[in-house]
């Protein structure tokens, strides 16, 4: 199997490709290795470029809601093909000037485009990553994956809701979450007879 074919096969239920890369966090460079987060959930989101238009709205939205992820034992990692120096400059530029300011999570540099290739989100013609988002569980398994085209951003609340649903069914293996499930809502038992209790109650 070629490297390209391996990337094409990446899907939920598989181990998340590990990576080690330079990141910017708290105005400093540090090394980030995905496998070091085992035991935590990880939200990885790819974005096209620093100093663009939709990207800062997403990046600051994830930062502003970081505490909600932290409570759920979850780390957030933003990744683009920019250098760590570009990331640093962007975090040193305030929001009113088109920057992102200080962030509550690391921005990872994928300058060699190896991570975005491994996660099958690289747009080879443009040379940048599409807006891929992956939720990885405590065992390093991909539980959720979405990819938006370049022109429209993602919803942090929906990412949190999906994360909560994943954590609920992993903690309660006899239950499944129906569409739009929120914490506190009824769940279903994935059984033809037992599921009737759910349908009779809604």
CSV table of N, CA, C and O in Angstrom, one decimal, residues 23-29 50-51 83-93 100-101 107:
chain,number,residue,atom,x,y,z
A,23,UNK,N,5.4,23.8,18.1
A,23,UNK,CA,4.1,24.6,18.4
A,23,UNK,C,4.5,25.9,19.1
A,23,UNK,O,5.6,26.1,19.7
A,24,UNK,N,3.6,26.9,19.0
A,24,UNK,CA,3.7,28.1,19.8
A,24,UNK,C,2.6,28.1,20.8
A,24,UNK,O,1.4,27.8,20.5
A,25,UNK,N,3.0,28.3,22.1
A,25,UNK,CA,2.1,28.4,23.2
A,25,UNK,C,2.7,29.3,24.2
A,25,UNK,O,3.8,29.2,24.6
A,26,UNK,N,1.9,30.3,24.7
A,26,UNK,CA,2.3,31.2,25.7
A,26,UNK,C,3.6,32.0,25.2
A,26,UNK,O,4.5,32.2,26.0
A,27,UNK,N,3.6,32.4,23.9
A,27,UNK,CA,4.7,33.2,23.3
A,27,UNK,C,6.0,32.4,23.3
A,27,UNK,O,7.0,33.0,23.2
A,28,UNK,N,5.9,31.1,23.4
A,28,UNK,CA,7.2,30.3,23.3
A,28,UNK,C,7.0,29.2,22.4
A,28,UNK,O,5.9,28.7,22.1
A,29,UNK,N,8.2,28.7,21.9
A,29,UNK,CA,8.2,27.5,21.0
A,29,UNK,C,8.3,26.3,21.9
A,29,UNK,O,9.1,26.3,22.9
A,50,UNK,N,-2.4,31.4,8.7
A,50,UNK,CA,-2.4,32.5,9.6
A,50,UNK,C,-2.7,33.8,8.8
A,50,UNK,O,-2.5,33.9,7.6
A,51,UNK,N,-3.1,34.8,9.5
A,51,UNK,CA,-3.4,36.2,9.0
A,51,UNK,C,-4.4,36.1,7.8
A,51,UNK,O,-4.2,36.9,6.8
A,83,UNK,N,4.8,28.4,9.4
A,83,UNK,CA,5.9,28.2,10.3
A,83,UNK,C,5.6,28.6,11.7
A,83,UNK,O,4.6,29.3,11.9
A,84,UNK,N,6.4,28.1,12.7
A,84,UNK,CA,6.2,28.5,14.0
A,84,UNK,C,6.4,30.0,14.2
A,84,UNK,O,5.8,30.7,15.1
A,85,UNK,N,7.2,30.6,13.3
A,85,UNK,CA,7.5,32.1,13.4
A,85,UNK,C,6.3,32.9,13.0
A,85,UNK,O,5.9,33.9,13.6
A,86,UNK,N,5.6,32.4,12.0
A,86,UNK,CA,4.3,33.0,11.6
A,86,UNK,C,3.3,32.9,12.7
A,86,UNK,O,2.6,33.8,13.0
A,87,UNK,N,3.2,31.7,13.3
A,87,UNK,CA,2.3,31.5,14.4
A,87,UNK,C,2.6,32.5,15.6
A,87,UNK,O,1.7,33.1,16.2
A,88,UNK,N,3.9,32.6,15.9
A,88,UNK,CA,4.3,33.5,16.9
A,88,UNK,C,3.8,35.0,16.6
A,88,UNK,O,3.3,35.7,17.5
A,89,UNK,N,4.1,35.4,15.4
A,89,UNK,CA,3.7,36.8,15.0
A,89,UNK,C,2.2,37.0,15.1
A,89,UNK,O,1.8,38.0,15.5
A,90,UNK,N,1.5,35.9,14.7
A,90,UNK,CA,0.0,36.0,14.7
A,90,UNK,C,-0.5,36.2,16.2
A,90,UNK,O,-1.4,36.9,16.4
A,91,UNK,N,0.1,35.4,17.1
A,91,UNK,CA,-0.4,35.5,18.5
A,91,UNK,C,0.1,36.7,19.2
A,91,UNK,O,-0.4,37.2,20.2
A,92,UNK,N,1.1,37.4,18.6
A,92,UNK,CA,1.6,38.6,19.1
A,92,UNK,C,0.9,39.8,18.5
A,92,UNK,O,1.1,41.0,18.9
A,93,UNK,N,-0.1,39.6,17.6
A,93,UNK,CA,-0.9,40.6,17.0
A,93,UNK,C,-2.3,40.6,17.7
A,93,UNK,O,-2.9,39.5,17.8
A,100,UNK,N,-4.6,37.0,16.6
A,100,UNK,CA,-5.4,36.2,17.5
A,100,UNK,C,-5.1,36.4,19.0
A,100,UNK,O,-5.8,35.9,19.8
A,101,UNK,N,-4.0,37.2,19.2
A,101,UNK,CA,-3.6,37.4,20.6
A,101,UNK,C,-3.2,36.1,21.3
A,101,UNK,O,-3.0,35.1,20.7
A,107,UNK,N,-0.6,26.4,18.9
A,107,UNK,CA,-0.8,26.4,17.5
A,107,UNK,C,0.4,25.6,16.9
A,107,UNK,O,1.6,26.0,17.2
